[in-house]
Amino acid sequence: MITNPETQPTRGTQLSEQVARQLTHAIHTGDMRPGERLPTEAALGERYGISRSVVREAISMLRNAGLVTSRRGSGSFVAEVPTVALRLAIPDPSLQSVIRLLELRRALEVEAARLAAQRRTPSQLRRIRNAMADIDEAVEIGADGVDQDMAFHRAIAEASNNTHFTAIIDFYNRFLHHAITVTRTNESLRETFMAQVIEEHQAIVDAIDQGDEDAAAQAAARHLEHAEWRLRQAPTDLLERLEDTATDTPV
Amino acid sequence: MITNPETQPTRGTQLSEQVARQLTHAIHTGDMRPGERLPTEAALGERYGISRSVVREAISMLRNAGLVTSRRGSGSFVAEVPTVALRLAIPDPSLQSVIRLLELRRALEVEAARLAAQRRTPSQLRRIRNAMADIDEAVEIGADGVDQDMAFHRAIAEASNNTHFTAIIDFYNRFLHHAITVTRTNESLRETFMAQVIEEHQAIVDAIDQGDEDAAAQAAARHLEHAEWRLRQAPTDLLERLEDTATDTPV
DNA sequence: ATTTATAATGTTGTCTGACAAATCCATTGG
DNA sequence: CCAATGGATTTGTCAGACAACATTATAAAT
């Protein structure tokens, strides 16, 4: 029932999608500021010449994308920290997929280590050191130390002082947890592996400590190259078990 | 109007959200398999004892989460490749934020160039070359060539044959568009800048062509370092215009 | 009998109108 | 000045209808 050609949404297949795009654009460009209230559903319907159903569907998309929040009786508001949803395929747990994730991890963590060497604050450096000590502690009492390992790498990402790195690394860590566990629970190779890992970690931390960005990046790159090698060394039966425990990861 | 206590959705504030959770669970547990058709909206409304509006809103959530796709006249289907949504904060358009994005870009594109040098297929290499030619063409007719530039970098990411890279690069490209445009529309520096850019691009492509992964990574790193430098060289009035559109909301 | 056109049916997208539930606001009363 | 209360506003849900498109069954033609 498009009655207002002036503000008619741009062509597209789905009406609600067109409206959602327009509103999204208004938020992205700062035309509507965080915390600000959106026009009422009725008003938006009037403006675009569409029914309230379509407006609701459009707002539902924005809500789902984390751009707005709605409060019954009050209205819909631009989120205080607007987010966009980056839709990514769920990695299947095959060895191939895990290696693709390691490639991404290498890209991010090498650069994160470089930035950390440049910018880490004293307290961030302290936290990195503590995380490294936690790994040793966990290994000594017989645990696999995977959680501590991930916390260590996260501490480095935090020291990069660039939230993009931490956000993406957090996201992918969920899918890597199991893979790392596999390489650690390999009894025969465990001791030599752990010794390698600890030494590689130490090299990264030293470089960050000294503010040597190239050395930090190089140490991180070496660590992740070796991580891939260690994963490939894991016996085939363990890798198959990797396939069995498919993602029970929630959205 | 919950009439069927047997299948009553679990407790929660929003009816549609409860239904969405149930359906999501059914998909995750493999109760509904990829490609399978969901029950019709009317049937779902019947099953849960809710109106079609609520069912539609619930399905809208799943659609937005990438779990299902809907075809008018046909039905809604479980997506072939289920996705998860990574929600990231929207970068504000300040110079500082743009530089943070460039840092992320550097991390990804350096590694993407390395992988592309290892794995690019002949057709992928051809596409990269075409994209590079498109930039020249656009510049010659007086356009800024920003879109073509981004397409060029995307072609390289594709040649890495790792979908994680393309997905993330696509995501942040949206926010870099304006910043790149600023550095390009600077009349006084434009010619020298474009000459630099073209030369840097050529170096990347040559390395990828020859399969020299280290050279490709190095060329990409240099390109992005220079990109940051060029951005900083942009006259202050242009940069301020970049800052002006920023949210000055205190958070 | 096979293929092609046509009709019937089913499904999602959109419109309209109504009411419930929660919130907001202004007036009133102390 | 403050609190309570009532009305107005706004989102959430319900209900029914039609439009647009897809699928399937039926009929027609060669």
Coordinates of C-alpha atoms (C1' of nucleotides) in Angstrom, one line a residue:
Chain A
M1 CA 0.0 0.0 0.0
I2 CA 2.8 2.3 -0.8
T3 CA 1.2 5.7 -0.7
N4 CA 4.1 8.1 -0.2
P5 CA 6.4 8.0 -3.2
E6 CA 8.7 10.6 -1.7
T7 CA 10.0 8.4 1.0
Q8 CA 9.4 5.1 -0.9
P9 CA 12.0 2.5 0.0
T10 CA 14.5 1.6 -2.6
R11 CA 13.6 -1.3 -4.8
G12 CA 14.2 -4.8 -3.4
T13 CA 12.3 -8.0 -3.0
Q14 CA 11.3 -7.7 0.6
L15 CA 9.5 -4.6 1.9
S16 CA 10.6 -5.1 5.4
E17 CA 14.2 -5.6 4.4
Q18 CA 14.2 -2.4 2.5
V19 CA 12.9 -0.5 5.5
A20 CA 15.4 -2.3 7.8
R21 CA 18.2 -1.2 5.4
Q22 CA 17.1 2.4 5.6
L23 CA 16.9 2.4 9.3
T24 CA 20.3 0.6 9.6
H25 CA 21.9 3.2 7.4
A26 CA 20.5 6.0 9.5
I27 CA 22.0 4.4 12.6
H28 CA 25.4 3.7 11.0
T29 CA 25.7 7.2 9.7
G30 CA 25.0 8.5 13.1
D31 CA 21.7 10.1 11.9
M32 CA 20.1 8.4 14.8
R33 CA 22.3 8.4 17.9
P34 CA 22.7 5.8 20.6
G35 CA 20.0 6.0 23.2
E36 CA 17.7 8.0 20.9
R37 CA 14.2 6.8 20.5
L38 CA 12.9 5.7 17.2
P39 CA 9.7 7.0 15.8
T40 CA 6.7 4.9 16.8
E41 CA 5.8 2.0 14.7
A42 CA 2.7 3.8 13.5
A43 CA 4.8 6.9 12.6
L44 CA 7.3 4.8 10.6
G45 CA 4.5 3.1 8.8
E46 CA 3.1 6.5 7.9
R47 CA 6.5 7.8 6.8
Y48 CA 7.2 4.9 4.5
G49 CA 3.7 4.2 3.5
I50 CA 3.6 0.7 4.8
S51 CA 1.6 -1.2 7.4
R52 CA 2.6 -1.7 10.9
S53 CA 3.4 -5.4 10.3
V54 CA 6.2 -4.5 7.9
V55 CA 7.5 -1.9 10.3
R56 CA 7.5 -4.5 13.1
E57 CA 9.3 -7.0 11.0
A58 CA 11.9 -4.4 10.0
I59 CA 12.5 -3.4 13.7
S60 CA 12.6 -7.1 14.6
M61 CA 15.6 -7.4 12.2
L62 CA 17.4 -4.5 13.8
R63 CA 16.7 -5.8 17.3
N64 CA 18.1 -9.2 16.3
A65 CA 21.1 -7.5 14.8
G66 CA 21.7 -5.7 18.2
L67 CA 21.1 -2.3 16.7
V68 CA 18.0 -1.4 18.7
T69 CA 16.2 -2.6 21.9
S70 CA 12.4 -2.4 22.3
R71 CA 10.5 -1.8 25.6
R72 CA 6.8 -2.5 25.6
G73 CA 4.9 0.6 26.3
S74 CA 7.9 2.8 25.9
G75 CA 9.3 2.5 22.4
S76 CA 12.3 1.3 20.5
F77 CA 15.7 2.8 21.1
V78 CA 19.0 2.8 19.3
A79 CA 21.3 0.6 21.3
E80 CA 23.9 2.3 23.5
V81 CA 26.6 0.3 21.9
P82 CA 25.3 -0.4 18.5
T83 CA 26.6 -3.7 17.1
V84 CA 26.4 -5.4 13.8
A85 CA 26.0 -9.1 13.4
L86 CA 28.7 -10.8 11.4
R87 CA 27.3 -14.0 10.2
L88 CA 29.9 -16.8 10.0
A89 CA 29.5 -20.4 9.0
I90 CA 29.8 -22.7 11.9
P91 CA 33.1 -24.5 11.4
D92 CA 32.7 -28.2 11.2
P93 CA 35.1 -30.1 13.4
S94 CA 37.2 -31.7 10.7
L95 CA 40.9 -31.4 10.7
Q96 CA 40.7 -29.2 7.6
S97 CA 38.4 -26.8 9.3
V98 CA 40.5 -26.5 12.4
I99 CA 43.5 -25.7 10.2
R100 CA 41.6 -22.9 8.5
L101 CA 40.9 -21.6 12.0
L102 CA 44.5 -21.8 12.9
E103 CA 45.3 -19.7 9.8
L104 CA 43.0 -17.0 11.0
R105 CA 44.4 -17.3 14.5
R106 CA 47.9 -16.8 13.1
A107 CA 46.8 -13.7 11.2
L108 CA 45.3 -12.1 14.3
E109 CA 47.7 -13.2 17.0
V110 CA 50.8 -12.3 15.2
E111 CA 49.6 -8.8 14.7
A112 CA 48.2 -8.7 18.3
A113 CA 51.6 -9.7 19.6
R114 CA 53.2 -6.9 17.6
L115 CA 50.8 -4.3 18.9
A116 CA 51.1 -5.6 22.4
A117 CA 54.8 -5.1 22.2
Q118 CA 54.2 -1.5 21.2
R119 CA 51.4 -0.6 23.6
R120 CA 51.1 -3.0 26.5
T121 CA 50.6 -1.2 29.8
P122 CA 52.5 -2.4 32.9
S123 CA 49.4 -4.0 34.3
Q124 CA 48.7 -5.8 31.0
L125 CA 52.2 -7.2 31.0
R126 CA 51.6 -8.4 34.6
R127 CA 48.4 -10.1 33.6
I128 CA 50.2 -11.8 30.7
R129 CA 52.9 -13.1 33.0
N130 CA 50.3 -14.3 35.5
A131 CA 48.4 -16.2 32.7
M132 CA 51.7 -17.9 31.7
A133 CA 52.3 -18.9 35.3
D134 CA 48.8 -20.3 35.5
I135 CA 49.5 -22.7 32.6
D136 CA 52.5 -24.1 34.4
E137 CA 50.5 -24.5 37.6
A138 CA 47.7 -26.3 35.8
V139 CA 50.1 -28.6 34.0
E140 CA 51.9 -29.5 37.2
I141 CA 48.7 -30.7 38.9
G142 CA 48.0 -32.8 35.8
A143 CA 45.4 -30.7 34.1
D144 CA 45.6 -30.1 30.4
G145 CA 45.8 -26.4 30.9
V146 CA 43.8 -25.6 27.8
D147 CA 41.7 -23.0 29.5
Q148 CA 44.7 -21.3 30.9
D149 CA 46.4 -21.4 27.5
M150 CA 43.5 -19.6 25.9
A151 CA 43.4 -17.1 28.7
F152 CA 47.1 -16.4 28.0
H153 CA 46.5 -15.7 24.4
R154 CA 43.6 -13.6 25.3
A155 CA 45.7 -11.5 27.6
I156 CA 48.0 -10.8 24.8
A157 CA 45.1 -9.8 22.6
E158 CA 43.9 -7.4 25.3
A159 CA 47.3 -5.9 25.5
S160 CA 47.0 -4.9 21.8
N161 CA 44.5 -2.4 23.0
N162 CA 42.4 -3.1 19.9
T163 CA 39.0 -4.5 20.7
H164 CA 38.5 -6.0 17.2
F165 CA 41.2 -8.6 18.0
T166 CA 39.8 -9.7 21.3
A167 CA 36.3 -9.9 19.9
I168 CA 37.2 -12.1 17.0
I169 CA 39.6 -14.2 19.0
D170 CA 37.0 -14.8 21.7
F171 CA 34.6 -15.9 19.1
Y172 CA 36.8 -18.5 17.4
N173 CA 38.2 -19.8 20.6
R174 CA 35.0 -21.6 21.2
F175 CA 35.6 -23.8 18.2
L176 CA 39.3 -24.3 18.9
H177 CA 39.0 -25.5 22.5
H178 CA 38.4 -29.1 21.7
A179 CA 41.1 -29.2 19.0
I180 CA 43.7 -28.0 21.4
T181 CA 42.6 -30.4 24.0
V182 CA 43.1 -33.3 21.6
T183 CA 46.8 -32.4 21.1
R184 CA 47.3 -32.0 24.8
T185 CA 45.8 -35.3 25.9
N186 CA 48.1 -37.3 23.7
E187 CA 49.9 -39.1 26.4
S188 CA 53.0 -40.2 24.4
L189 CA 53.8 -36.8 23.1
R190 CA 52.5 -34.7 25.9
E191 CA 55.7 -33.9 27.7
T192 CA 57.7 -32.8 24.8
F193 CA 54.8 -30.9 23.4
M194 CA 54.3 -29.0 26.6
A195 CA 57.9 -28.1 26.9
Q196 CA 57.8 -26.7 23.4
V197 CA 54.7 -24.7 24.1
I198 CA 56.1 -23.2 27.2
E199 CA 59.3 -22.2 25.5
E200 CA 57.4 -20.6 22.6
H201 CA 55.2 -18.7 25.1
Q202 CA 58.2 -17.5 26.9
A203 CA 59.7 -16.1 23.7
I204 CA 56.6 -14.1 23.0
V205 CA 56.4 -12.7 26.4
D206 CA 60.0 -11.7 26.4
A207 CA 59.6 -9.8 23.2
I208 CA 56.5 -8.1 24.4
D209 CA 58.3 -7.2 27.6
Q210 CA 61.2 -5.6 25.7
G211 CA 58.9 -3.8 23.4
D212 CA 60.5 -5.5 20.4
E213 CA 57.5 -5.7 18.0
D214 CA 59.2 -7.6 15.2
A215 CA 60.5 -10.3 17.6
A216 CA 57.0 -10.5 19.2
A217 CA 55.4 -11.0 15.8
Q218 CA 58.0 -13.6 14.8
A219 CA 57.6 -15.5 18.0
A220 CA 53.9 -15.6 17.7
A221 CA 54.1 -16.8 14.1
R222 CA 56.5 -19.5 15.1
H223 CA 54.2 -20.6 17.9
L224 CA 51.2 -21.0 15.6
E225 CA 53.2 -22.7 12.9
H226 CA 54.3 -25.3 15.5
A227 CA 50.7 -25.5 16.8
E228 CA 49.6 -26.6 13.4
W229 CA 52.4 -29.1 13.2
R230 CA 51.5 -30.5 16.7
L231 CA 47.9 -30.9 15.6
R232 CA 49.0 -32.9 12.5
Q233 CA 51.1 -35.1 14.7
A234 CA 48.2 -36.2 16.8
P235 CA 47.4 -39.9 16.1
T236 CA 44.5 -40.5 13.7
D237 CA 42.3 -42.0 16.3
L238 CA 42.3 -38.8 18.3
L239 CA 41.6 -36.8 15.2
E240 CA 38.6 -39.0 14.5
R241 CA 37.4 -38.5 18.0
L242 CA 37.6 -34.8 17.0
E243 CA 35.0 -35.5 14.4
D244 CA 32.8 -37.4 16.7
T245 CA 32.2 -34.7 19.2
A246 CA 30.5 -32.4 16.7
T247 CA 29.7 -28.8 17.7
D248 CA 27.1 -28.7 20.4
T249 CA 27.9 -25.0 20.5
P250 CA 24.9 -22.7 21.1
V251 CA 24.2 -19.7 19.1
Chain B
M1 CA -3.7 -17.2 24.0
I2 CA -1.7 -20.3 25.1
T3 CA -4.2 -23.1 24.7
N4 CA -2.0 -26.1 24.6
P5 CA -0.2 -26.6 27.9
E6 CA 1.5 -29.8 26.5
T7 CA 3.8 -27.9 24.2
Q8 CA 3.8 -24.6 26.0
P9 CA 7.0 -22.7 25.5
T10 CA 9.4 -22.5 28.3
R11 CA 9.2 -19.4 30.6
G12 CA 10.5 -16.2 29.3
T13 CA 9.5 -12.6 28.8
Q14 CA 8.9 -12.6 25.1
L15 CA 6.6 -15.2 23.6
S16 CA 8.3 -15.0 20.2
E17 CA 11.7 -15.5 21.9
Q18 CA 10.6 -18.6 23.7
V19 CA 9.4 -20.2 20.4
A20 CA 12.6 -19.1 18.7
R21 CA 14.6 -20.8 21.4
Q22 CA 12.7 -24.1 21.0
L23 CA 13.1 -24.1 17.2
T24 CA 16.8 -23.2 17.5
H25 CA 17.2 -26.1 19.8
A26 CA 15.5 -28.4 17.4
I27 CA 17.9 -27.3 14.7
H28 CA 21.0 -27.6 16.8
T29 CA 20.2 -31.0 18.1
G30 CA 19.7 -32.1 14.5
D31 CA 16.1 -32.7 15.1
M32 CA 15.5 -30.7 12.0
R33 CA 18.2 -31.2 9.4
P34 CA 19.7 -28.8 6.9
G35 CA 17.4 -28.3 3.9
E36 CA 14.4 -29.7 5.7
R37 CA 11.2 -27.7 5.6
L38 CA 9.8 -26.3 8.7
P39 CA 6.1 -26.7 9.5
T40 CA 4.0 -24.0 8.1
E41 CA 3.5 -20.9 10.2
A42 CA -0.1 -21.9 10.7
A43 CA 0.9 -25.3 11.9
L44 CA 3.5 -23.9 14.3
G45 CA 0.9 -21.5 15.7
E46 CA -1.4 -24.4 16.3
R47 CA 1.3 -26.5 17.9
Y48 CA 2.4 -23.8 20.3
G49 CA -1.0 -22.3 20.8
I50 CA 0.1 -18.9 19.6
S51 CA -0.9 -16.5 16.8
R52 CA 0.7 -16.4 13.5
S53 CA 2.3 -13.0 14.3
V54 CA 4.3 -14.5 17.0
V55 CA 5.4 -17.4 14.8
R56 CA 6.5 -15.0 12.2
E57 CA 8.5 -13.0 14.6
A58 CA 10.2 -16.1 15.9
I59 CA 11.0 -17.3 12.4
S60 CA 12.3 -13.8 11.6
M61 CA 14.8 -14.3 14.4
L62 CA 16.0 -17.6 13.1
R63 CA 16.2 -16.1 9.6
N64 CA 18.3 -13.2 10.9
A65 CA 20.5 -15.6 12.8
G66 CA 21.1 -17.4 9.5
L67 CA 19.5 -20.7 10.7
V68 CA 16.6 -20.7 8.2
T69 CA 15.7 -19.2 4.9
S70 CA 12.1 -18.4 3.8
R71 CA 10.7 -18.5 0.3
R72 CA 7.3 -16.9 -0.3
G73 CA 4.8 -19.4 -1.5
S74 CA 7.0 -22.3 -0.6
G75 CA 7.9 -22.3 3.0
S76 CA 10.8 -21.9 5.5
F77 CA 13.7 -24.2 5.4
V78 CA 16.6 -25.0 7.7
A79 CA 19.7 -23.4 6.2
E80 CA 22.1 -25.6 4.4
V81 CA 25.1 -24.0 6.1
P82 CA 24.0 -23.0 9.6
T83 CA 25.7 -19.8 10.8
V84 CA 26.4 -18.1 14.1
A85 CA 26.2 -14.4 14.5
L86 CA 29.3 -12.7 15.9
R87 CA 28.1 -9.4 17.2
L88 CA 30.7 -6.6 17.0
A89 CA 30.6 -3.0 18.2
I90 CA 30.2 -0.6 15.3
P91 CA 33.3 1.5 15.0
D92 CA 32.7 5.2 15.3
P93 CA 34.2 7.2 12.4
S94 CA 36.9 8.9 14.3
L95 CA 40.5 8.8 13.0
Q96 CA 41.5 6.7 15.9
S97 CA 38.8 4.1 15.1
V98 CA 39.7 4.0 11.5
I99 CA 43.3 3.3 12.4
R100 CA 42.2 0.4 14.7
L101 CA 40.4 -1.0 11.7
L102 CA 43.5 -0.6 9.5
E103 CA 45.4 -2.6 12.1
L104 CA 42.9 -5.4 11.8
R105 CA 43.0 -5.1 8.1
R106 CA 46.7 -5.4 8.1
A107 CA 46.5 -8.6 10.2
L108 CA 44.1 -10.2 7.9
E109 CA 45.3 -9.1 4.5
V110 CA 48.9 -9.8 5.1
E111 CA 48.1 -13.4 5.9
A112 CA 45.5 -13.6 3.1
A113 CA 48.1 -12.5 0.6
R114 CA 50.4 -15.1 1.9
L115 CA 47.8 -17.9 1.5
A116 CA 46.8 -16.5 -1.9
A117 CA 50.4 -16.9 -3.0
Q118 CA 50.3 -20.5 -1.9
R119 CA 46.9 -21.5 -3.1
R120 CA 45.4 -19.2 -5.8
T121 CA 43.9 -21.0 -8.7
P122 CA 44.5 -19.6 -12.2
S123 CA 41.0 -18.2 -12.4
Q124 CA 41.4 -16.5 -9.0
L125 CA 44.6 -14.9 -10.2
R126 CA 42.8 -13.8 -13.4
R127 CA 40.1 -12.2 -11.2
I128 CA 42.7 -10.4 -9.1
R129 CA 44.3 -9.0 -12.3
N130 CA 40.9 -7.9 -13.7
A131 CA 40.1 -6.1 -10.4
M132 CA 43.4 -4.3 -10.6
A133 CA 42.7 -3.2 -14.2
D134 CA 39.2 -2.0 -13.0
I135 CA 40.9 0.4 -10.6
D136 CA 43.0 2.0 -13.4
E137 CA 39.9 2.2 -15.5
A138 CA 37.9 3.9 -12.9
V139 CA 40.7 6.4 -12.0
E140 CA 41.1 7.3 -15.7
I141 CA 37.5 8.4 -16.0
G142 CA 37.8 10.5 -13.0
A143 CA 36.2 8.3 -10.4
D144 CA 37.7 7.7 -7.0
G145 CA 37.9 4.0 -7.6
V146 CA 37.2 3.1 -4.0
D147 CA 34.7 0.4 -4.8
Q148 CA 37.1 -1.1 -7.2
D149 CA 39.9 -0.9 -4.7
M150 CA 37.9 -2.8 -2.2
A151 CA 36.9 -5.4 -4.8
F152 CA 40.6 -5.9 -5.5
H153 CA 41.4 -6.7 -1.9
R154 CA 38.4 -8.9 -1.7
A155 CA 39.6 -10.9 -4.7
I156 CA 42.9 -11.5 -2.9
A157 CA 41.0 -12.6 0.2
E158 CA 39.0 -15.0 -1.9
A159 CA 42.2 -16.5 -3.4
S160 CA 43.3 -17.4 0.1
N161 CA 40.6 -20.0 -0.1
N162 CA 39.7 -19.5 3.6
T163 CA 36.2 -18.2 4.0
H164 CA 37.0 -16.7 7.4
F165 CA 39.1 -14.0 5.9
T166 CA 36.5 -13.0 3.3
A167 CA 33.7 -12.9 5.8
I168 CA 35.6 -10.6 8.2
I169 CA 37.0 -8.4 5.5
D170 CA 33.5 -8.0 4.0
F171 CA 32.3 -6.9 7.4
Y172 CA 34.7 -4.1 8.1
N173 CA 35.0 -2.9 4.5
R174 CA 31.7 -1.1 5.0
F175 CA 33.2 1.1 7.7
L176 CA 36.4 1.8 5.8
H177 CA 34.7 3.0 2.6
H178 CA 34.3 6.6 3.8
A179 CA 37.8 6.8 5.2
I180 CA 39.4 5.6 2.0
T181 CA 37.3 8.0 0.0
V182 CA 38.6 10.9 2.1
T183 CA 42.2 10.1 1.2
R184 CA 41.3 9.8 -2.4
T185 CA 39.4 13.0 -2.8
N186 CA 42.3 15.0 -1.7
E187 CA 43.0 16.9 -4.9
S188 CA 46.5 18.1 -4.2
L189 CA 47.9 14.7 -3.2
R190 CA 45.7 12.5 -5.3
E191 CA 48.0 11.9 -8.2
T192 CA 51.0 10.9 -6.2
F193 CA 48.9 8.8 -3.9
M194 CA 47.3 6.9 -6.7
A195 CA 50.6 6.2 -8.3
Q196 CA 51.9 4.8 -5.0
V197 CA 48.8 2.7 -4.5
I198 CA 49.0 1.2 -8.0
E199 CA 52.6 0.4 -7.6
E200 CA 52.0 -1.3 -4.2
H201 CA 49.1 -3.3 -5.7
Q202 CA 51.3 -4.4 -8.5
A203 CA 53.9 -5.7 -6.1
I204 CA 51.3 -7.8 -4.3
V205 CA 50.0 -9.2 -7.4
D206 CA 53.4 -10.1 -8.8
A207 CA 54.3 -11.9 -5.6
I208 CA 51.0 -13.8 -5.7
D209 CA 51.6 -14.6 -9.3
Q210 CA 55.0 -16.1 -8.6
G211 CA 53.8 -18.0 -5.6
D212 CA 56.3 -16.2 -3.4
E213 CA 54.4 -16.2 -0.1
D214 CA 56.9 -14.1 1.9
A215 CA 57.1 -11.5 -0.7
A216 CA 53.3 -11.3 -1.0
A217 CA 53.0 -10.9 2.8
Q218 CA 55.7 -8.3 2.8
A219 CA 54.1 -6.3 -0.1
A220 CA 50.7 -6.4 1.6
A221 CA 52.2 -5.2 4.9
R222 CA 53.9 -2.4 3.2
H223 CA 50.7 -1.4 1.4
L224 CA 48.8 -1.1 4.6
E225 CA 51.5 0.7 6.4
H226 CA 51.5 3.2 3.6
A227 CA 47.7 3.4 3.7
E228 CA 47.8 4.4 7.3
W229 CA 50.5 7.0 6.4
R230 CA 48.4 8.4 3.6
L231 CA 45.4 8.6 5.8
R232 CA 47.4 10.7 8.3
Q233 CA 48.6 12.9 5.5
A234 CA 45.1 13.9 4.6
P235 CA 44.6 17.6 5.3
T236 CA 43.1 18.4 8.7
D237 CA 39.9 19.8 7.4
L238 CA 39.1 16.5 5.7
L239 CA 40.0 14.6 8.8
E240 CA 37.9 16.8 10.9
R241 CA 35.0 16.2 8.6
L242 CA 35.7 12.6 9.3
E243 CA 35.5 13.3 13.0
D244 CA 32.5 15.5 12.7
T245 CA 30.3 12.6 11.8
A246 CA 31.4 10.9 15.0
T247 CA 29.2 10.4 18.0
D248 CA 30.0 12.8 20.7
T249 CA 27.8 11.0 23.0
P250 CA 29.3 10.3 26.4
V251 CA 29.4 6.6 27.1
Chain C
dA1 C1' 1.2 -41.7 -24.0
dT2 C1' 3.9 -37.7 -23.4
dT3 C1' 4.0 -33.1 -23.1
dT4 C1' 2.0 -28.7 -22.5
dA5 C1' -1.3 -25.5 -20.8
dT6 C1' -4.5 -24.6 -17.1
dA7 C1' -6.7 -24.7 -12.8
dA8 C1' -6.6 -25.7 -7.8
dT9 C1' -4.3 -25.6 -3.6
dG10 C1' -0.9 -24.3 -0.3
dT11 C1' 2.4 -20.9 1.8
dT12 C1' 4.6 -16.7 2.9
dG13 C1' 4.3 -11.5 2.6
dT14 C1' 1.4 -7.6 3.6
dC15 C1' -2.8 -5.1 5.1
dT16 C1' -6.3 -3.8 8.4
dG17 C1' -8.3 -3.5 12.8
dA18 C1' -8.6 -4.5 17.5
dC19 C1' -7.2 -5.4 22.3
dA20 C1' -3.8 -6.4 26.2
dA21 C1' 0.2 -5.0 28.8
dA22 C1' 3.5 -1.9 30.0
dT23 C1' 5.1 2.7 30.3
dC24 C1' 4.9 7.7 30.4
dC25 C1' 2.8 12.1 31.7
dA26 C1' 0.0 15.5 33.7
dT27 C1' -3.3 16.5 36.8
dT28 C1' -5.0 16.3 41.4
dG29 C1' -4.9 15.9 46.1
dG30 C1' -2.6 15.7 50.4
Chain D
dC1 C1' 6.8 19.4 47.6
dC2 C1' 5.5 14.9 47.0
dA3 C1' 2.6 10.9 46.0
dA4 C1' -1.2 8.9 43.8
dT5 C1' -4.2 8.3 40.1
dG6 C1' -6.0 8.3 35.8
dG7 C1' -5.6 8.9 30.9
dA8 C1' -2.7 8.8 26.8
dT9 C1' 0.9 6.5 24.4
dT10 C1' 3.4 2.5 22.7
dT11 C1' 4.8 -2.1 22.0
dG12 C1' 3.2 -7.1 22.1
dT13 C1' -0.3 -10.2 20.6
dC14 C1' -4.6 -11.7 18.4
dA15 C1' -7.6 -12.4 14.4
dG16 C1' -9.0 -12.5 9.7
dA17 C1' -8.3 -11.2 5.0
dC18 C1' -6.1 -10.7 0.6
dA19 C1' -1.9 -10.6 -2.6
dA20 C1' 2.2 -12.8 -4.6
dC21 C1' 4.3 -16.7 -5.5
dA22 C1' 5.2 -21.8 -5.7
dT23 C1' 3.7 -26.4 -6.1
dT24 C1' 0.7 -29.9 -7.5
dA25 C1' -3.1 -31.9 -9.8
dT26 C1' -5.9 -31.8 -13.8
dA27 C1' -7.1 -31.3 -18.5
dA28 C1' -6.0 -30.7 -23.3
dA29 C1' -3.5 -31.3 -27.4
dT30 C1' -0.5 -33.5 -30.5

